[in-house]
């Protein structure tokens, strides 16, 4: 019985909106799948009553598909949030429509909602009280809309917020008020600069481990982000240099992406604070030398430096003189697309690289 219900849900919920793996995981976490009945209970005791035409519990909005507390209304040419959404809905999919506004009472009865998907609409306004009844909302996807700012009074229960590719011009104090459970924030593709992030904008955000601010207009490394970040993505911005104290606050970083910027200068000692760093992306910049702090990162395993202006590799650029300082060997170092003459590089320069294929040099073509 479990398998049949599961397959029917997937079949009716595959309209190019959610990643299949995420959807399966969501159903499993929320216990949406029906369980097989105990063997000692007769079938008539667990039979589902036939819904009546006037029973609001079984009412499904026009142009939507409703199955087992999941309401899917994607790609339906909707211009507003549909009425009469079942009150016990845990997942509401409104992606790929023409919704322009979320009004005060559009979602007021959805107290059990866990996931709300509003990706790829034309939303310019969300009422400050639109989420007032959502005490269990964990996933909120607002990407590819026209929002000019972070919505006011977002649910404090959120674990994941994706609001990339909007028109956000500023991140203000209070935007994330009370969101102490937030783990993932995707805010790429907006128009704010580093100076548009107010000093206390992230006060109270205690558990954020993944932050992506890619494809934006950042001109420098933001210094007032949550200190417990695990992954930070600042690729495809306008950052031109890395200063000594830029990463002083982010000592827990495991993965850092600064690729596709305009970085020419990396000040000595600027990366030394990243003691736990395992992976760093610096490719597609204008870096002239291997950053001096690289050899001091004892846990660093993957380093991307391709497509820069590096013309020389020194024997101690990657590996410390005392090998015991390096706790983990490199898995990979990419250097192709640089004007370095690879035949002049001393083999000992890569003495702390694991494996014969751990270094990628390639040919430089101007």
mmCIF file of C-alpha atoms in Angstrom:
data_model
loop_
_atom_site.group_PDB
_atom_site.id
_atom_site.type_symbol
_atom_site.label_atom_id
_atom_site.label_comp_id
_atom_site.label_asym_id
_atom_site.label_seq_id
_atom_site.Cartn_x
_atom_site.Cartn_y
_atom_site.Cartn_z
ATOM 1 C CA UNK A 1 0.000 0.000 0.000
ATOM 2 C CA UNK A 2 2.854 2.372 0.895
ATOM 3 C CA UNK A 3 4.460 1.924 -2.510
ATOM 4 C CA UNK A 4 1.228 2.583 -4.435
ATOM 5 C CA UNK A 5 0.520 5.826 -2.561
ATOM 6 C CA UNK A 6 4.106 6.969 -2.986
ATOM 7 C CA UNK A 7 4.089 6.383 -6.752
ATOM 8 C CA UNK A 8 0.772 8.179 -7.188
ATOM 9 C CA UNK A 9 2.067 11.255 -5.351
ATOM 10 C CA UNK A 10 5.227 11.428 -7.438
ATOM 11 C CA UNK A 11 3.322 10.951 -10.684
ATOM 12 C CA UNK A 12 0.981 13.821 -9.886
ATOM 13 C CA UNK A 13 3.679 16.129 -8.557
ATOM 14 C CA UNK A 14 6.309 16.102 -11.288
ATOM 15 C CA UNK A 15 5.332 19.201 -13.252
ATOM 16 C CA UNK A 16 8.821 20.712 -13.684
ATOM 17 C CA UNK A 17 8.847 22.501 -10.350
ATOM 18 C CA UNK A 18 10.595 20.578 -7.584
ATOM 19 C CA UNK A 19 13.680 18.487 -7.736
ATOM 20 C CA UNK A 20 12.535 14.896 -7.375
ATOM 21 C CA UNK A 21 14.986 14.027 -4.631
ATOM 22 C CA UNK A 22 13.973 17.042 -2.542
ATOM 23 C CA UNK A 23 10.309 16.153 -2.956
ATOM 24 C CA UNK A 24 10.851 12.546 -1.849
ATOM 25 C CA UNK A 25 12.876 13.712 1.125
ATOM 26 C CA UNK A 26 10.193 16.235 2.034
ATOM 27 C CA UNK A 27 7.453 13.591 1.987
ATOM 28 C CA UNK A 28 9.475 11.251 4.120
ATOM 29 C CA UNK A 29 10.310 13.932 6.694
ATOM 30 C CA UNK A 30 6.740 15.073 7.036
ATOM 31 C CA UNK A 31 5.338 11.542 7.330
ATOM 32 C CA UNK A 32 3.053 12.239 4.379
ATOM 33 C CA UNK A 33 3.323 8.698 3.088
ATOM 34 C CA UNK A 34 0.686 6.407 4.501
ATOM 35 C CA UNK A 35 1.881 3.549 6.624
ATOM 36 C CA UNK A 36 0.832 -0.029 6.126
ATOM 37 C CA UNK A 37 -1.923 -0.963 8.611
ATOM 38 C CA UNK A 38 -1.303 -3.499 11.382
ATOM 39 C CA UNK A 39 -2.177 -7.028 10.375
ATOM 40 C CA UNK A 40 -4.863 -7.412 13.049
ATOM 41 C CA UNK A 41 -7.029 -4.535 11.803
ATOM 42 C CA UNK A 42 -9.724 -5.259 9.253
ATOM 43 C CA UNK A 43 -9.931 -3.302 6.041
ATOM 44 C CA UNK A 44 -13.325 -1.802 6.857
ATOM 45 C CA UNK A 45 -11.869 -0.148 9.954
ATOM 46 C CA UNK A 46 -9.325 1.886 7.976
ATOM 47 C CA UNK A 47 -11.292 2.636 4.833
ATOM 48 C CA UNK A 48 -11.288 6.269 3.675
ATOM 49 C CA UNK A 49 -14.710 7.941 3.569
ATOM 50 C CA UNK A 50 -15.899 9.129 0.183
ATOM 51 C CA UNK A 51 -15.641 12.927 0.016
ATOM 52 C CA UNK A 52 -18.838 14.920 -0.378
ATOM 53 C CA UNK A 53 -19.155 17.733 -2.891
ATOM 54 C CA UNK A 54 -19.810 20.251 -0.094
ATOM 55 C CA UNK A 55 -16.967 19.025 2.144
ATOM 56 C CA UNK A 56 -14.366 21.836 2.248
ATOM 57 C CA UNK A 57 -11.707 19.472 3.510
ATOM 58 C CA UNK A 58 -11.612 17.814 0.117
ATOM 59 C CA UNK A 59 -11.979 21.003 -1.934
ATOM 60 C CA UNK A 60 -9.103 21.561 -4.318
ATOM 61 C CA UNK A 61 -8.548 24.985 -5.940
ATOM 62 C CA UNK A 62 -9.278 25.310 -9.627
ATOM 63 C CA UNK A 63 -6.285 24.462 -11.871
ATOM 64 C CA UNK A 64 -4.525 22.730 -8.983
ATOM 65 C CA UNK A 65 -3.782 19.126 -8.098
ATOM 66 C CA UNK A 66 -4.291 18.058 -4.486
ATOM 67 C CA UNK A 67 -2.924 14.837 -3.052
ATOM 68 C CA UNK A 68 -2.151 13.872 0.545
ATOM 69 C CA UNK A 69 -1.674 17.372 2.019
ATOM 70 C CA UNK A 70 0.249 18.526 -1.074
ATOM 71 C CA UNK A 71 -1.286 21.211 -3.311
ATOM 72 C CA UNK A 72 0.379 21.800 -6.662
ATOM 73 C CA UNK A 73 -0.673 24.818 -8.715
ATOM 74 C CA UNK A 74 2.433 25.433 -10.809
ATOM 75 C CA UNK A 75 2.270 26.523 -14.467
ATOM 76 C CA UNK A 76 -1.423 27.384 -14.180
ATOM 77 C CA UNK A 77 -1.411 31.037 -15.366
ATOM 78 C CA UNK A 78 -2.615 32.116 -11.907
ATOM 79 C CA UNK A 79 -2.644 35.863 -11.215
ATOM 80 C CA UNK A 80 -3.289 35.518 -7.481
ATOM 81 C CA UNK A 81 -3.097 32.924 -4.737
ATOM 82 C CA UNK A 82 -6.090 30.596 -5.181
ATOM 83 C CA UNK A 83 -8.848 30.471 -2.575
ATOM 84 C CA UNK A 84 -10.029 27.419 -0.611
ATOM 85 C CA UNK A 85 -6.640 25.799 -0.216
ATOM 86 C CA UNK A 86 -7.116 22.838 2.196
ATOM 87 C CA UNK A 87 -6.246 23.933 5.732
ATOM 88 C CA UNK A 88 -4.070 20.908 6.448
ATOM 89 C CA UNK A 89 -1.758 21.536 3.447
ATOM 90 C CA UNK A 90 1.916 21.061 4.269
ATOM 91 C CA UNK A 91 3.347 21.833 0.830
ATOM 92 C CA UNK A 92 2.016 24.506 -1.534
ATOM 93 C CA UNK A 93 3.556 24.857 -4.995
ATOM 94 C CA UNK A 94 2.694 28.094 -6.826
ATOM 95 C CA UNK A 95 5.725 28.268 -9.099
ATOM 96 C CA UNK A 96 5.726 29.559 -12.683
ATOM 97 C CA UNK A 97 2.589 31.664 -12.516
ATOM 98 C CA UNK A 98 1.754 35.367 -12.864
ATOM 99 C CA UNK A 99 1.085 36.233 -9.235
ATOM 100 C CA UNK A 100 1.911 39.895 -8.548
ATOM 101 C CA UNK A 101 1.088 40.230 -4.846
ATOM 102 C CA UNK A 102 0.692 38.168 -1.682
ATOM 103 C CA UNK A 103 -2.173 39.766 0.253
ATOM 104 C CA UNK A 104 -2.828 39.771 3.974
ATOM 105 C CA UNK A 105 -5.350 36.921 3.976
ATOM 106 C CA UNK A 106 -4.067 34.817 1.073
ATOM 107 C CA UNK A 107 -2.366 32.303 3.373
ATOM 108 C CA UNK A 108 -4.007 32.978 6.728
ATOM 109 C CA UNK A 109 -5.561 29.519 7.245
ATOM 110 C CA UNK A 110 -2.474 27.488 6.354
ATOM 111 C CA UNK A 111 -1.188 26.931 9.878
ATOM 112 C CA UNK A 112 0.352 23.527 9.029
ATOM 113 C CA UNK A 113 2.305 24.709 5.993
ATOM 114 C CA UNK A 114 5.880 23.425 5.901
ATOM 115 C CA UNK A 115 7.021 24.448 2.393
ATOM 116 C CA UNK A 116 5.902 27.308 0.144
ATOM 117 C CA UNK A 117 7.202 27.664 -3.417
ATOM 118 C CA UNK A 118 6.562 30.980 -5.207
ATOM 119 C CA UNK A 119 9.463 30.823 -7.661
ATOM 120 C CA UNK A 120 9.173 32.578 -11.031
ATOM 121 C CA UNK A 121 6.175 34.819 -10.558
ATOM 122 C CA UNK A 122 5.869 38.603 -10.790
ATOM 123 C CA UNK A 123 5.575 39.388 -7.115
ATOM 124 C CA UNK A 124 6.382 42.990 -6.197
ATOM 125 C CA UNK A 125 4.669 43.148 -2.807
ATOM 126 C CA UNK A 126 4.088 40.860 0.178
ATOM 127 C CA UNK A 127 1.818 42.134 2.940
ATOM 128 C CA UNK A 128 3.567 42.471 6.345
ATOM 129 C CA UNK A 129 0.975 40.109 7.878
ATOM 130 C CA UNK A 130 0.894 37.554 5.066
ATOM 131 C CA UNK A 131 2.877 34.967 7.078
ATOM 132 C CA UNK A 132 1.399 35.697 10.510
ATOM 133 C CA UNK A 133 -0.208 32.261 10.979
ATOM 134 C CA UNK A 134 2.718 30.207 9.657
ATOM 135 C CA UNK A 135 4.462 28.929 12.749
ATOM 136 C CA UNK A 136 5.684 25.723 11.096
ATOM 137 C CA UNK A 137 6.975 27.044 7.757
ATOM 138 C CA UNK A 138 10.513 25.762 7.109
ATOM 139 C CA UNK A 139 11.113 26.291 3.365
ATOM 140 C CA UNK A 140 10.256 29.533 1.572
ATOM 141 C CA UNK A 141 11.309 29.945 -2.075
ATOM 142 C CA UNK A 142 10.779 33.433 -3.557
ATOM 143 C CA UNK A 143 13.373 33.343 -6.339
ATOM 144 C CA UNK A 144 12.831 34.973 -9.730
ATOM 145 C CA UNK A 145 10.359 37.654 -8.703
ATOM 146 C CA UNK A 146 10.407 41.464 -8.550
ATOM 147 C CA UNK A 147 10.674 42.098 -4.825
ATOM 148 C CA UNK A 148 12.476 45.389 -4.002
ATOM 149 C CA UNK A 149 13.369 44.304 -0.448
ATOM 150 C CA UNK A 150 13.350 41.375 1.971
ATOM 151 C CA UNK A 151 9.702 40.791 2.996
ATOM 152 C CA UNK A 152 8.781 42.110 6.446
ATOM 153 C CA UNK A 153 7.919 39.700 9.283
ATOM 154 C CA UNK A 154 9.148 36.477 7.743
ATOM 155 C CA UNK A 155 8.301 33.360 9.808
ATOM 156 C CA UNK A 156 10.761 32.824 12.648
ATOM 157 C CA UNK A 157 10.545 29.070 12.018
ATOM 158 C CA UNK A 158 12.303 29.231 8.615
ATOM 159 C CA UNK A 159 15.218 26.904 7.982
ATOM 160 C CA UNK A 160 15.750 27.837 4.335
ATOM 161 C CA UNK A 161 15.049 31.077 2.469
ATOM 162 C CA UNK A 162 15.769 31.507 -1.234
ATOM 163 C CA UNK A 163 15.152 34.978 -2.597
ATOM 164 C CA UNK A 164 17.667 35.190 -5.438
ATOM 165 C CA UNK A 165 17.090 37.021 -8.715
ATOM 166 C CA UNK A 166 14.852 39.782 -7.387
ATOM 167 C CA UNK A 167 15.355 43.576 -7.220
ATOM 168 C CA UNK A 168 16.629 43.858 -3.663
ATOM 169 C CA UNK A 169 18.613 47.065 -3.206
ATOM 170 C CA UNK A 170 19.444 46.868 0.490
ATOM 171 C CA UNK A 171 19.697 44.437 3.389
ATOM 172 C CA UNK A 172 18.420 46.253 6.447
ATOM 173 C CA UNK A 173 18.458 45.774 10.170
ATOM 174 C CA UNK A 174 15.414 43.731 11.148
ATOM 175 C CA UNK A 175 15.066 41.911 7.824
ATOM 176 C CA UNK A 176 15.861 38.600 9.541
ATOM 177 C CA UNK A 177 14.480 39.428 12.979
ATOM 178 C CA UNK A 178 13.849 36.372 15.136
ATOM 179 C CA UNK A 179 15.094 33.918 12.495
ATOM 180 C CA UNK A 180 17.397 32.040 14.845
ATOM 181 C CA UNK A 181 16.814 28.707 13.088
ATOM 182 C CA UNK A 182 17.744 29.867 9.571
ATOM 183 C CA UNK A 183 20.368 27.533 8.063
ATOM 184 C CA UNK A 184 20.352 28.384 4.339
ATOM 185 C CA UNK A 185 20.064 31.796 2.679
ATOM 186 C CA UNK A 186 20.246 32.246 -1.100
ATOM 187 C CA UNK A 187 20.192 35.920 -2.070
ATOM 188 C CA UNK A 188 22.151 35.966 -5.336
ATOM 189 C CA UNK A 189 21.368 37.994 -8.416
ATOM 190 C CA UNK A 190 20.230 41.135 -6.611
ATOM 191 C CA UNK A 191 21.462 44.700 -7.028
ATOM 192 C CA UNK A 192 22.843 45.627 -3.586
ATOM 193 C CA UNK A 193 26.506 46.522 -3.032
ATOM 194 C CA UNK A 194 28.591 45.719 0.055
ATOM 195 C CA UNK A 195 27.807 49.158 1.500
ATOM 196 C CA UNK A 196 24.086 48.394 1.210
ATOM 197 C CA UNK A 197 24.323 45.697 3.898
ATOM 198 C CA UNK A 198 23.572 47.446 7.191
ATOM 199 C CA UNK A 199 25.937 46.662 10.105
ATOM 200 C CA UNK A 200 23.356 44.788 12.212
ATOM 201 C CA UNK A 201 21.292 43.283 9.414
ATOM 202 C CA UNK A 202 22.020 39.719 10.537
ATOM 203 C CA UNK A 203 21.630 40.199 14.277
ATOM 204 C CA UNK A 204 19.827 37.217 15.791
ATOM 205 C CA UNK A 205 20.677 34.864 12.900
ATOM 206 C CA UNK A 206 22.499 32.261 14.975
ATOM 207 C CA UNK A 207 22.680 29.111 12.856
ATOM 208 C CA UNK A 208 23.244 30.226 9.278
ATOM 209 C CA UNK A 209 25.764 27.866 7.698
ATOM 210 C CA UNK A 210 25.176 28.421 3.954
ATOM 211 C CA UNK A 211 25.083 31.878 2.378
ATOM 212 C CA UNK A 212 25.165 32.651 -1.333
ATOM 213 C CA UNK A 213 25.518 36.216 -2.628
ATOM 214 C CA UNK A 214 26.630 35.425 -6.173
ATOM 215 C CA UNK A 215 25.912 37.262 -9.435
ATOM 216 C CA UNK A 216 25.582 40.627 -7.721
ATOM 217 C CA UNK A 217 27.312 43.979 -7.374
ATOM 218 C CA UNK A 218 29.463 43.417 -4.296
ATOM 219 C CA UNK A 219 32.630 45.524 -4.524
ATOM 220 C CA UNK A 220 34.331 44.072 -1.424
ATOM 221 C CA UNK A 221 34.040 41.244 1.118
ATOM 222 C CA UNK A 222 31.111 41.919 3.513
ATOM 223 C CA UNK A 223 32.439 42.058 7.079
ATOM 224 C CA UNK A 224 29.160 41.855 9.018
ATOM 225 C CA UNK A 225 27.771 38.486 7.956
ATOM 226 C CA UNK A 226 26.976 35.758 10.539
ATOM 227 C CA UNK A 227 30.215 34.508 12.091
ATOM 228 C CA UNK A 228 29.313 30.799 12.094
ATOM 229 C CA UNK A 229 29.127 30.434 8.296
ATOM 230 C CA UNK A 230 30.238 27.085 6.907
ATOM 231 C CA UNK A 231 29.902 27.864 3.179
ATOM 232 C CA UNK A 232 30.162 31.327 1.628
ATOM 233 C CA UNK A 233 29.671 32.003 -2.095
ATOM 234 C CA UNK A 234 30.608 35.457 -3.407
ATOM 235 C CA UNK A 235 31.369 34.481 -7.005
ATOM 236 C CA UNK A 236 30.457 36.599 -10.036
ATOM 237 C CA UNK A 237 30.702 39.964 -8.265
ATOM 238 C CA UNK A 238 32.976 43.020 -8.565
ATOM 239 C CA UNK A 239 35.418 42.354 -5.743
ATOM 240 C CA UNK A 240 38.858 43.734 -6.650
ATOM 241 C CA UNK A 241 40.958 42.973 -3.561
ATOM 242 C CA UNK A 242 41.061 40.966 -0.344
ATOM 243 C CA UNK A 243 42.163 42.904 2.711
ATOM 244 C CA UNK A 244 43.866 41.510 5.785
ATOM 245 C CA UNK A 245 40.823 41.638 8.100
ATOM 246 C CA UNK A 246 38.145 40.664 5.560
ATOM 247 C CA UNK A 247 37.838 37.104 6.916
ATOM 248 C CA UNK A 248 38.733 37.703 10.530
ATOM 249 C CA UNK A 249 35.116 37.045 11.538
ATOM 250 C CA UNK A 250 34.589 33.825 9.559
ATOM 251 C CA UNK A 251 36.817 31.284 11.268
ATOM 252 C CA UNK A 252 34.440 28.341 10.706
ATOM 253 C CA UNK A 253 34.416 28.550 6.909
ATOM 254 C CA UNK A 254 34.821 25.202 5.181
ATOM 255 C CA UNK A 255 34.186 26.291 1.588
ATOM 256 C CA UNK A 256 34.791 29.750 0.061
ATOM 257 C CA UNK A 257 34.022 30.797 -3.513
ATOM 258 C CA UNK A 258 35.490 34.048 -4.861
ATOM 259 C CA UNK A 259 35.668 33.031 -8.508
ATOM 260 C CA UNK A 260 34.708 35.319 -11.401
ATOM 261 C CA UNK A 261 35.525 38.569 -9.655
ATOM 262 C CA UNK A 262 38.178 41.210 -10.437
ATOM 263 C CA UNK A 263 40.631 40.301 -7.685
ATOM 264 C CA UNK A 264 44.161 41.568 -8.342
ATOM 265 C CA UNK A 265 45.516 41.877 -4.835
ATOM 266 C CA UNK A 266 45.345 39.460 -1.893
ATOM 267 C CA UNK A 267 47.009 41.043 1.121
ATOM 268 C CA UNK A 268 49.501 38.889 3.024
ATOM 269 C CA UNK A 269 47.864 37.189 5.988
ATOM 270 C CA UNK A 270 44.316 37.806 4.789
ATOM 271 C CA UNK A 271 43.508 34.083 4.591
ATOM 272 C CA UNK A 272 45.257 33.006 7.769
ATOM 273 C CA UNK A 273 42.031 33.306 9.794
ATOM 274 C CA UNK A 274 40.416 30.515 7.744
ATOM 275 C CA UNK A 275 42.022 27.725 9.732
ATOM 276 C CA UNK A 276 39.299 25.174 8.885
ATOM 277 C CA UNK A 277 39.074 25.906 5.160
ATOM 278 C CA UNK A 278 38.970 22.838 2.892
ATOM 279 C CA UNK A 279 38.177 24.404 -0.477
ATOM 280 C CA UNK A 280 38.728 27.821 -2.014
ATOM 281 C CA UNK A 281 37.779 29.106 -5.474
ATOM 282 C CA UNK A 282 39.913 31.951 -6.829
ATOM 283 C CA UNK A 283 39.696 31.085 -10.513
ATOM 284 C CA UNK A 284 38.874 33.623 -13.219
ATOM 285 C CA UNK A 285 40.338 36.650 -11.477
ATOM 286 C CA UNK A 286 43.487 38.722 -12.071
ATOM 287 C CA UNK A 287 45.677 37.279 -9.293
ATOM 288 C CA UNK A 288 49.412 37.593 -10.072
ATOM 289 C CA UNK A 289 50.869 35.366 -7.348
ATOM 290 C CA UNK A 290 49.854 32.388 -5.254
ATOM 291 C CA UNK A 291 48.396 33.971 -2.081
ATOM 292 C CA UNK A 292 51.043 33.988 0.654
ATOM 293 C CA UNK A 293 48.692 32.582 3.299
ATOM 294 C CA UNK A 294 47.795 29.478 1.294
ATOM 295 C CA UNK A 295 50.607 27.352 2.697
ATOM 296 C CA UNK A 296 49.442 28.139 6.235
ATOM 297 C CA UNK A 297 46.009 26.563 5.704
ATOM 298 C CA UNK A 298 46.750 23.150 7.155
ATOM 299 C CA UNK A 299 43.408 21.575 6.187
ATOM 300 C CA UNK A 300 43.085 23.012 2.671
ATOM 301 C CA UNK A 301 42.578 20.223 0.111
ATOM 302 C CA UNK A 302 41.272 21.869 -3.050
ATOM 303 C CA UNK A 303 42.578 25.093 -4.554
ATOM 304 C CA UNK A 304 41.271 26.627 -7.782
ATOM 305 C CA UNK A 305 43.637 29.211 -9.303
ATOM 306 C CA UNK A 306 43.133 28.686 -13.026
ATOM 307 C CA UNK A 307 42.590 31.553 -15.450
ATOM 308 C CA UNK A 308 44.559 34.164 -13.522
ATOM 309 C CA UNK A 309 47.831 36.061 -14.229
ATOM 310 C CA UNK A 310 50.230 33.877 -12.232
ATOM 311 C CA UNK A 311 53.593 33.809 -14.000
ATOM 312 C CA UNK A 312 55.788 32.102 -11.407
ATOM 313 C CA UNK A 313 55.510 29.311 -8.826
ATOM 314 C CA UNK A 314 57.905 29.345 -5.888
ATOM 315 C CA UNK A 315 58.947 26.127 -4.136
ATOM 316 C CA UNK A 316 57.095 27.024 -0.901
ATOM 317 C CA UNK A 317 53.962 28.601 -2.380
ATOM 318 C CA UNK A 318 51.676 25.677 -1.537
ATOM 319 C CA UNK A 319 53.471 23.607 1.077
ATOM 320 C CA UNK A 320 55.013 24.733 4.377
ATOM 321 C CA UNK A 321 58.678 24.040 4.977
ATOM 322 C CA UNK A 322 57.797 21.860 7.938
ATOM 323 C CA UNK A 323 55.503 19.188 6.518
ATOM 324 C CA UNK A 324 54.044 18.283 9.899
ATOM 325 C CA UNK A 325 52.204 21.621 9.844
ATOM 326 C CA UNK A 326 50.099 20.413 6.909
ATOM 327 C CA UNK A 327 47.413 18.102 8.364
ATOM 328 C CA UNK A 328 45.770 17.125 5.069
ATOM 329 C CA UNK A 329 47.345 16.799 1.624
ATOM 330 C CA UNK A 330 45.887 18.540 -1.380
ATOM 331 C CA UNK A 331 43.503 16.554 -3.549
ATOM 332 C CA UNK A 332 43.690 19.076 -6.364
ATOM 333 C CA UNK A 333 45.338 22.330 -7.451
ATOM 334 C CA UNK A 334 44.282 23.881 -10.764
ATOM 335 C CA UNK A 335 46.737 26.274 -12.455
ATOM 336 C CA UNK A 336 45.857 26.051 -16.131
ATOM 337 C CA UNK A 337 45.131 29.271 -17.994
ATOM 338 C CA UNK A 338 48.037 31.114 -16.299
ATOM 339 C CA UNK A 339 51.180 32.455 -18.030
ATOM 340 C CA UNK A 340 53.435 30.314 -15.820
ATOM 341 C CA UNK A 341 56.111 28.236 -17.572
ATOM 342 C CA UNK A 342 55.317 24.847 -16.121
ATOM 343 C CA UNK A 343 58.711 23.391 -17.116
ATOM 344 C CA UNK A 344 60.369 25.876 -14.753
ATOM 345 C CA UNK A 345 58.355 24.746 -11.717
ATOM 346 C CA UNK A 346 60.320 22.707 -9.212
ATOM 347 C CA UNK A 347 58.656 19.305 -8.577
ATOM 348 C CA UNK A 348 59.083 19.856 -4.835
ATOM 349 C CA UNK A 349 56.583 22.711 -5.082
ATOM 350 C CA UNK A 350 53.853 20.074 -5.037
ATOM 351 C CA UNK A 351 55.314 17.816 -2.358
ATOM 352 C CA UNK A 352 52.137 18.042 -0.266
ATOM 353 C CA UNK A 353 49.803 17.072 -3.140
ATOM 354 C CA UNK A 354 48.250 13.627 -3.022
ATOM 355 C CA UNK A 355 48.187 11.625 -6.254
ATOM 356 C CA UNK A 356 49.816 11.928 -9.652
ATOM 357 C CA UNK A 357 46.896 13.876 -11.101
ATOM 358 C CA UNK A 358 46.497 16.319 -8.233
ATOM 359 C CA UNK A 359 47.907 19.279 -10.194
ATOM 360 C CA UNK A 360 46.398 20.594 -13.426
ATOM 361 C CA UNK A 361 48.700 22.867 -15.406
ATOM 362 C CA UNK A 362 47.716 22.710 -19.038
ATOM 363 C CA UNK A 363 48.853 25.214 -21.629
ATOM 364 C CA UNK A 364 48.523 28.965 -21.495
ATOM 365 C CA UNK A 365 47.076 30.600 -24.585
ATOM 366 C CA UNK A 366 46.876 34.379 -24.644
#
